[in-house]
CSV table of C-alpha atoms in Angstrom, one decimal:
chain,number,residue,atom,x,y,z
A,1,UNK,CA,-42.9,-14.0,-96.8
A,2,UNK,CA,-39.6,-12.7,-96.8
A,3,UNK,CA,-36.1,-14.8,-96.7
A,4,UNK,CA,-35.3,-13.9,-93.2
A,5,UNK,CA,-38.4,-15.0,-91.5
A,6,UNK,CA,-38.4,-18.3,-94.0
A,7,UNK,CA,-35.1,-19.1,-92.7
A,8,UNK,CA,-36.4,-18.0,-88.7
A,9,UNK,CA,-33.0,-16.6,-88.2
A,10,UNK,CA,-32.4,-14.3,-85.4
A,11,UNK,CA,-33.3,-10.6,-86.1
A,12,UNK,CA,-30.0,-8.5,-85.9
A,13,UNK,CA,-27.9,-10.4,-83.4
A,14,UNK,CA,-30.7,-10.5,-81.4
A,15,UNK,CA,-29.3,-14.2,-79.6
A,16,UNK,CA,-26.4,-11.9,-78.5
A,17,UNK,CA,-28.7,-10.2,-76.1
A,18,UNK,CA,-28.8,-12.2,-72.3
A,19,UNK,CA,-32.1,-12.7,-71.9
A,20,UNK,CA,-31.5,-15.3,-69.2
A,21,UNK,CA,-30.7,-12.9,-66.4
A,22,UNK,CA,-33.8,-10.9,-66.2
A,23,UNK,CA,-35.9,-13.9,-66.6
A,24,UNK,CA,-34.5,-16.3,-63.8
A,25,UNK,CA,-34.7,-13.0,-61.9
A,26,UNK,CA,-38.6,-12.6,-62.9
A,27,UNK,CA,-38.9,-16.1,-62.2
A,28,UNK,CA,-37.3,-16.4,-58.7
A,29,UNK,CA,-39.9,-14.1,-57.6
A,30,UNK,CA,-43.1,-14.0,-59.7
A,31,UNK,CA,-43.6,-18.2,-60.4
A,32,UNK,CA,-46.3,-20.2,-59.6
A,33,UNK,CA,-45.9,-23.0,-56.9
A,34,UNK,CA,-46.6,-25.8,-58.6
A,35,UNK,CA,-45.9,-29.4,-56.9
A,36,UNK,CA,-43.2,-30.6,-59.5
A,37,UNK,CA,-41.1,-27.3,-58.6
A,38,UNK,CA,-40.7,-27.9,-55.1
A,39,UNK,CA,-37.6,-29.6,-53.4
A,40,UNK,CA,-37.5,-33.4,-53.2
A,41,UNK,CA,-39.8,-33.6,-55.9
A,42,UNK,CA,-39.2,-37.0,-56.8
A,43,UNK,CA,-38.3,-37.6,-60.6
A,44,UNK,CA,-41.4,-40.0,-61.3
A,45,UNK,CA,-43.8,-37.4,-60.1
A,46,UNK,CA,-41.7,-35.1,-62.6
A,47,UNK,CA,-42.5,-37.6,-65.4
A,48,UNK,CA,-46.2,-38.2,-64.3
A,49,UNK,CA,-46.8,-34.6,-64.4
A,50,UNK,CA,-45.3,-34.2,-67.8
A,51,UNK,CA,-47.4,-36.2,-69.7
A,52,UNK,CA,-50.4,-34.8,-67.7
A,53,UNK,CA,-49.9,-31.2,-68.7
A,54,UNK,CA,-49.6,-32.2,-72.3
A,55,UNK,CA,-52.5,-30.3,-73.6
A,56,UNK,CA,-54.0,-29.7,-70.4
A,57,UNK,CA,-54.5,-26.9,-68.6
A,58,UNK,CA,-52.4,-27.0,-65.1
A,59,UNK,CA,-55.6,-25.9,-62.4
A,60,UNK,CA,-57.1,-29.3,-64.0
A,61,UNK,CA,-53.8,-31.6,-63.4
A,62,UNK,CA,-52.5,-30.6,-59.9
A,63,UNK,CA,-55.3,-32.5,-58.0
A,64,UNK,CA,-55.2,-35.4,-60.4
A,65,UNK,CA,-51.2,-35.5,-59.8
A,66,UNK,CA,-51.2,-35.7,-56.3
A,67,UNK,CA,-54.4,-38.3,-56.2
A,68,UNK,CA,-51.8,-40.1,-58.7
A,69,UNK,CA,-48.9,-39.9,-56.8
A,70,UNK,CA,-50.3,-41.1,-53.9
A,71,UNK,CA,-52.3,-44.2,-55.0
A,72,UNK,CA,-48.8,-45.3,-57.1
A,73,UNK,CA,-46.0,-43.6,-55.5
A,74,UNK,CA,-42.9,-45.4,-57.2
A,75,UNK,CA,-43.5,-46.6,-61.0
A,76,UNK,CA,-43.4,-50.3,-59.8
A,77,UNK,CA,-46.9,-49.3,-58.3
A,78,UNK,CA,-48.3,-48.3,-61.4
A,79,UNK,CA,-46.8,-51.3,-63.3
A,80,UNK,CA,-48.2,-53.6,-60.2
A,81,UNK,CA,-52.1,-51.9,-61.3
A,82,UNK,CA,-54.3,-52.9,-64.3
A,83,UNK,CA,-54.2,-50.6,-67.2
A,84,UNK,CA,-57.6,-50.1,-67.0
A,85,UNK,CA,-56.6,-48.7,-64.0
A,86,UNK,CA,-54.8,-45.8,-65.1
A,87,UNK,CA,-57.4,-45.2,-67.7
A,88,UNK,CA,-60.1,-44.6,-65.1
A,89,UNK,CA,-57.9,-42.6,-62.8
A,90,UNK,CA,-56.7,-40.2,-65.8
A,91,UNK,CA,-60.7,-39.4,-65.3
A,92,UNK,CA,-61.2,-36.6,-67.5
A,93,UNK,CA,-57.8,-34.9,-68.3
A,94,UNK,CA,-58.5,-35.8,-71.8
A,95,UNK,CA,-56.2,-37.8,-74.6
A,96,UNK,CA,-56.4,-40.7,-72.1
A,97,UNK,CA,-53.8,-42.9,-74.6
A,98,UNK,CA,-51.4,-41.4,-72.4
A,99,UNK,CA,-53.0,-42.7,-69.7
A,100,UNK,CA,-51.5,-46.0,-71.1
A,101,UNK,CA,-48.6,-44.9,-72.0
A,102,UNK,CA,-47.7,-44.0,-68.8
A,103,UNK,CA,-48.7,-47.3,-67.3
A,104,UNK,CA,-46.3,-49.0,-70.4
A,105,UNK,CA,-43.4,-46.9,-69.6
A,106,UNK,CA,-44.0,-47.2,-65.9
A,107,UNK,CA,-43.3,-51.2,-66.7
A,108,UNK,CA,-40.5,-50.6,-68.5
A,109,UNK,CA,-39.3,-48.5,-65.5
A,110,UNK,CA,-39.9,-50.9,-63.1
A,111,UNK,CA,-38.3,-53.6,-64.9
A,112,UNK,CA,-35.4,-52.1,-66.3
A,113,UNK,CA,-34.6,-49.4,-65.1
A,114,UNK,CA,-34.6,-50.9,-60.9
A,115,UNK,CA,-37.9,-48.6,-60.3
A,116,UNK,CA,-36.1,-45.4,-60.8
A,117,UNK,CA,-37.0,-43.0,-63.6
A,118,UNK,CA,-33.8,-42.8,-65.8
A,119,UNK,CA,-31.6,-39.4,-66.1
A,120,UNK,CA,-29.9,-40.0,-69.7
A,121,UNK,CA,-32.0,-38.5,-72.5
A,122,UNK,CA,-31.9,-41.4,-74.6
A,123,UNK,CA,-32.4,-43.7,-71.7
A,124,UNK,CA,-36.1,-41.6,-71.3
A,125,UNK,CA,-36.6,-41.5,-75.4
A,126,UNK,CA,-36.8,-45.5,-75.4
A,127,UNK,CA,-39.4,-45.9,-72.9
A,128,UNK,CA,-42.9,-46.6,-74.1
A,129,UNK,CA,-44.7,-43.3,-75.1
A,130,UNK,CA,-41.5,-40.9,-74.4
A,131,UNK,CA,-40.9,-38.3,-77.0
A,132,UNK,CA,-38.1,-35.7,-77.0
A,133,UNK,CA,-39.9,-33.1,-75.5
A,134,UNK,CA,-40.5,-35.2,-72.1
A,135,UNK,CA,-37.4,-36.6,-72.1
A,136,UNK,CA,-35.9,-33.4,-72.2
A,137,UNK,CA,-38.1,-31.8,-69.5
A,138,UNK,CA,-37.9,-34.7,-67.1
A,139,UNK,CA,-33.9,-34.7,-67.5
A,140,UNK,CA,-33.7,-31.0,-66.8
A,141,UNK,CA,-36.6,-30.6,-64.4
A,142,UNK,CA,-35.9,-33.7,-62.5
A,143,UNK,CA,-31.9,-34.0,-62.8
A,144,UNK,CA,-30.8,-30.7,-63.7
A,145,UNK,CA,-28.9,-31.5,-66.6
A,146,UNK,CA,-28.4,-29.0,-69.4
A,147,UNK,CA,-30.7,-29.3,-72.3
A,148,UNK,CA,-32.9,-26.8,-74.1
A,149,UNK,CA,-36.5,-27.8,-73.6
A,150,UNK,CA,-38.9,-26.2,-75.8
A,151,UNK,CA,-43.2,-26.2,-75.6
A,152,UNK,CA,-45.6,-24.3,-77.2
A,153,UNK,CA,-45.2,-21.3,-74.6
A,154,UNK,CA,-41.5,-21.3,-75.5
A,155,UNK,CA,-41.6,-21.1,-79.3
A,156,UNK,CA,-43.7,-18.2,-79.0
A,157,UNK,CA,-41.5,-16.4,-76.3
A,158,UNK,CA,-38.5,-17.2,-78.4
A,159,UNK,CA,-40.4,-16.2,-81.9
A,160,UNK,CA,-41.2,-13.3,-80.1
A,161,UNK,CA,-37.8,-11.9,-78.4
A,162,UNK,CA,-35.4,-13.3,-80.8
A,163,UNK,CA,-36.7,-13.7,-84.3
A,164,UNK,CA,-38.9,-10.9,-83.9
A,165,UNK,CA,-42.2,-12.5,-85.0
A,166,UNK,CA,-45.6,-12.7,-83.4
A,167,UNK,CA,-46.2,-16.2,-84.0
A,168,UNK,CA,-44.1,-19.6,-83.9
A,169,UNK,CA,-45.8,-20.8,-86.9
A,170,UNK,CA,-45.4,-24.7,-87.3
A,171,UNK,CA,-42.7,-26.5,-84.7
A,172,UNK,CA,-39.5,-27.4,-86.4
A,173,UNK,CA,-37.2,-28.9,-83.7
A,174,UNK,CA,-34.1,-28.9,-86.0
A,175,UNK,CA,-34.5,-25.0,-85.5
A,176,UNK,CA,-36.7,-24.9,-82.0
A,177,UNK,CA,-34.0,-26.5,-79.9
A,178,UNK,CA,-30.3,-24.2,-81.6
A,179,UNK,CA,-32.7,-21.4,-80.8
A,180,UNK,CA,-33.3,-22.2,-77.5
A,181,UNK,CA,-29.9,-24.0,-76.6
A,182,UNK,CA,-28.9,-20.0,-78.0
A,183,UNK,CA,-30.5,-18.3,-74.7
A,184,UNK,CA,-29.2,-21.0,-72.0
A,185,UNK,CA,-26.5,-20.2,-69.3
A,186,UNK,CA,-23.3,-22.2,-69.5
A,187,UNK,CA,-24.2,-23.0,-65.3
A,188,UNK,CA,-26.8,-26.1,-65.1
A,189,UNK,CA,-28.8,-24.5,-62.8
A,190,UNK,CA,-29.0,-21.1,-64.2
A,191,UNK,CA,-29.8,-23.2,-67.5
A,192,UNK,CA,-32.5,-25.4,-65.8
A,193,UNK,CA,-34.2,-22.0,-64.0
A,194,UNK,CA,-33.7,-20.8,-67.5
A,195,UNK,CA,-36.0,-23.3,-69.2
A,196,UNK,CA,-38.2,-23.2,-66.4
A,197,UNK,CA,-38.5,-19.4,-67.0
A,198,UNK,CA,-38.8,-19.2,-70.4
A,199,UNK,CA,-42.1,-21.5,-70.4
A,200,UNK,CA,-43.8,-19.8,-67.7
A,201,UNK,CA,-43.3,-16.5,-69.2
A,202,UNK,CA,-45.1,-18.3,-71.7
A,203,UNK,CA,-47.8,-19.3,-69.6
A,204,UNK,CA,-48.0,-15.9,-67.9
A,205,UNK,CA,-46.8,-13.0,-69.8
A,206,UNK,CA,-45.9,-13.6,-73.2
A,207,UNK,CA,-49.1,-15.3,-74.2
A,208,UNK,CA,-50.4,-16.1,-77.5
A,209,UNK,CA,-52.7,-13.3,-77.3
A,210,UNK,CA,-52.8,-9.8,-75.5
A,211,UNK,CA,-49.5,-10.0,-74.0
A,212,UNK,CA,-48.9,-8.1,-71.6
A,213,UNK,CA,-45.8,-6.3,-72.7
A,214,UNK,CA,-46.2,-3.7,-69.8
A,215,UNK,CA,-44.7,-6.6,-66.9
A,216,UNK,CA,-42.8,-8.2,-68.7
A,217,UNK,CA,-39.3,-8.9,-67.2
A,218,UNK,CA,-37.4,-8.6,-71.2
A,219,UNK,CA,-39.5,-6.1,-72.8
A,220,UNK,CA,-36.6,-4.2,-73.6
A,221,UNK,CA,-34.8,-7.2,-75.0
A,222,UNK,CA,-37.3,-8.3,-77.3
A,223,UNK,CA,-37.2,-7.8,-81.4
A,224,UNK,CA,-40.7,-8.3,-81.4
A,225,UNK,CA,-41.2,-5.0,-79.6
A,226,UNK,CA,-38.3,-3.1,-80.8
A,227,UNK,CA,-39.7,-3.6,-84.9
A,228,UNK,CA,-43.4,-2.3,-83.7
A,229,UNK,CA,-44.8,-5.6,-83.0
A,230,UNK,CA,-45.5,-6.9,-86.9
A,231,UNK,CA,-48.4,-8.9,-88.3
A,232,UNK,CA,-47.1,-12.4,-88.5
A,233,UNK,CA,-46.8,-13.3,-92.3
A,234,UNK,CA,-45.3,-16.7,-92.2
A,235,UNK,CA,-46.6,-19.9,-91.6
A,236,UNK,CA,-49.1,-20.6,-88.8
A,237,UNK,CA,-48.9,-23.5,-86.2
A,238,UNK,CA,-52.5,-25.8,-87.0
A,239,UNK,CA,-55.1,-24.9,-84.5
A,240,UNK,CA,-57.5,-27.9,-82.9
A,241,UNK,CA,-60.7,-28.4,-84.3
A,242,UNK,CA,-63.6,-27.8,-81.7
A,243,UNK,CA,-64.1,-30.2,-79.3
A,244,UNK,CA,-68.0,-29.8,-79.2
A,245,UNK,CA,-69.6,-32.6,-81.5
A,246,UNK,CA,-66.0,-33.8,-82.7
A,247,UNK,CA,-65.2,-37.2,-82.7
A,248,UNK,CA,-62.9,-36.4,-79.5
A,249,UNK,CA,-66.1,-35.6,-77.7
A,250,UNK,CA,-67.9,-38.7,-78.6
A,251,UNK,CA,-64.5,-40.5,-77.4
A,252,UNK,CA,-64.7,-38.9,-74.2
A,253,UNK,CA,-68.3,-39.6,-73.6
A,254,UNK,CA,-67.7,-44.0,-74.3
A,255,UNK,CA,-65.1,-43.6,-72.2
A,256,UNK,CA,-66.6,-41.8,-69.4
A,257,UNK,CA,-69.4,-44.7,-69.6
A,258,UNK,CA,-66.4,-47.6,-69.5
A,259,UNK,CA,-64.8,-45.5,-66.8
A,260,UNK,CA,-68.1,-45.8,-65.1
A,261,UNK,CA,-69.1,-49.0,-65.1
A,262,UNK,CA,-67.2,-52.3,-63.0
A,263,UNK,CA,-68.8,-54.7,-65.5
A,264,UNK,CA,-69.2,-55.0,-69.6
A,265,UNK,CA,-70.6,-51.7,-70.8
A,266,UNK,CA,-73.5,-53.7,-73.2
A,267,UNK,CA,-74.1,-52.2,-76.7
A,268,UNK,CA,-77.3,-50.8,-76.1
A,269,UNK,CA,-75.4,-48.6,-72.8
A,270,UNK,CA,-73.3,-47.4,-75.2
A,271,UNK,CA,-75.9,-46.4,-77.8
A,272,UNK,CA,-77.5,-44.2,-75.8
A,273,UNK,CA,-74.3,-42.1,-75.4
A,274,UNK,CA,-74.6,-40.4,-78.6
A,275,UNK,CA,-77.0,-40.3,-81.7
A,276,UNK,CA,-75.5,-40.4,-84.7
A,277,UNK,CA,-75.0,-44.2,-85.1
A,278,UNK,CA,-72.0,-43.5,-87.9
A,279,UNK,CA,-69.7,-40.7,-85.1
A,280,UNK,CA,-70.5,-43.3,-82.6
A,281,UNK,CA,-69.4,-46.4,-84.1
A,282,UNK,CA,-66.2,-45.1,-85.4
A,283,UNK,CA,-65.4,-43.2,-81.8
A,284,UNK,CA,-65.6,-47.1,-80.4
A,285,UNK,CA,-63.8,-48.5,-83.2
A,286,UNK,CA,-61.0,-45.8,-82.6
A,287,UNK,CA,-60.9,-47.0,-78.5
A,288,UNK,CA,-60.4,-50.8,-79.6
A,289,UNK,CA,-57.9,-50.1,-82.1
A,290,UNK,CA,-55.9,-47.6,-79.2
A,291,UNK,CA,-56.1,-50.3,-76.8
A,292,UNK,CA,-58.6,-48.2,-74.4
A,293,UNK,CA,-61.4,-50.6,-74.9
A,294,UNK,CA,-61.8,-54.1,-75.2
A,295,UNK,CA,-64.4,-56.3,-76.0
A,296,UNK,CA,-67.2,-56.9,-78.4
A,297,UNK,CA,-71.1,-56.9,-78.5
A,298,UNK,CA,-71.5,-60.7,-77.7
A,299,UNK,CA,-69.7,-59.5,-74.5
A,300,UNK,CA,-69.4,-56.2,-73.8
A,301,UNK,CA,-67.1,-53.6,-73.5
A,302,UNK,CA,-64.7,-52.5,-70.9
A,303,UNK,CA,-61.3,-51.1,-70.4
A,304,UNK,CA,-58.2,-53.3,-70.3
A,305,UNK,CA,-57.1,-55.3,-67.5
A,306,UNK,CA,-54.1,-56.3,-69.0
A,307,UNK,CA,-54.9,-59.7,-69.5
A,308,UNK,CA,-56.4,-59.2,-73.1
């Protein structure tokens, strides 16, 4: 590897070059209508969908939002609702810790915060299960103040365009965010349509594999392209272990039998779930200790009610 791409330094002034323009161009007329982008979009339903999308796909979280959104409107409603609640209704978008985390920053909303989703960055970082990523997006996507946001769809894009490289390699946000903050418009709204369009040219265009260089709106502009599109040689982000036979499936599948049940899942219910006694038992043990799961075999198990 050599120095320059150690250091992820911008390829030959390439941050000089306004990427911004074309984009919120490409954006105004080629993206997606999602729920969260349309006017009056309320802030919580900005946060809500947030934590949704995190590592799941967006067909699979638009129908869950709006069934969310319109069982607990305001975070007060949430906070008003059983965890267990949540749990169930997060149904099977996956990782459902954030399913409680949600609910736990939802009370911390409601009760300090008046019921209304908070704009200042560090306001958002010290509710329960907010890291800087959501914090940023919500006070960008929601408010419209100036921040660089950065996901996985917008390391690549800006590995790609500026640094010249195929791949992100591992997220460093000491690096991710300069870069980013590099490409944004001095105007808030430009900078917020900016951030928007970086991440879905992510989505779309510039995606992790078989771009499609042909459409896209800063082919010209990008150092990837102009250096003949070069192997990657650096460091590479860590990929997910598969999900079939993993310990996340056997997770899943408990859950689905709590999620499905209004009384004490028994032992014996829940051996029948999945073979191997060993995976089983420790997939269990993992949903007590995350809070998903109460209970024992004497009594059973179920999700929380928030009185355990």
């Amino acid at each position: 590897m050599n120095a320059s791409r150690a250091s992820r330094q911008p390829v030959e002034n390439s941050t000089d070059l306004d990427i911004a323009t074309p984009l919120i161009a490409w954006y105004r007329a080629e993206a997606r209508d999602l729920p969260w982008r349309r006017p009056g979009f309320p802030a919580w339903g900005t946060l809500v969908s947030e934590i949704m999308l995190q590592q799941t796909q967006v067909a699979r979280v638009v129908p869950r939002l709006e069934a969310w959104l319109t069982r607990w409107p305001t975070p007060r409603d949430l906070a008003d609702s059983p965890p267990g609640d949540a749990v169930r209704a997060w149904d099977r978008l996956g990782y459902p810790r954030r399913a409680l985390a949600l609910h736990a920053a939802a009370t911390a909303i409601a009760e300090q915060h008046d019921n209304v989703v908070p704009r200042d960055v560090d306001a958002l970082l010290a509710l329960p299960g907010i890291g800087d990523y959501t914090a940023r997006a919500v006070a960008v996507f929601a408010y419209g103040d100036r921040h660089p946001v950065v996901d996985v769809n917008v390391r690549r894009v800006l590995a790609r365009a500026i640094l010249g490289e195929g791949e992100a390699g591992p997220a460093k946000a000491k690096q991710d965010l300069p870069l980013m903050e590099s490409v944004l418009p001095e105007d808030r709204d430009d900078a917020a349509t900016t951030n928007a369009a970086v991440m879905e040219l992510g989505a779309l265009v510039c995606v992790a594999r078989s771009p499609a260089c042909d459409v896209c709106p800063i082919a010209d502009r990008c150092a990837w392209r102009a250096a003949g599109y070069p192997e990657h040689d650096g460091p590479r982000a860590p990929r997910q272990a598969k999900f079939a036979g993993s310990d996340r499936q056997v997770r899943g599948l408990v859950m689905a039998e709590l999620r499905a049940s209004d009384v004490p899942v028994t032992p014996d219910e829940i051996r029948m779930v999945w073979p191997d006694d060993d995976q089983r038992d420790r997939a269990l043990a993992s949903l007590l200790r995350d809070g998903l799961a109460v209970g024992d075999d004497a009594s059973g198990y179920r999700l929380p009610d928030g009185s355990d």
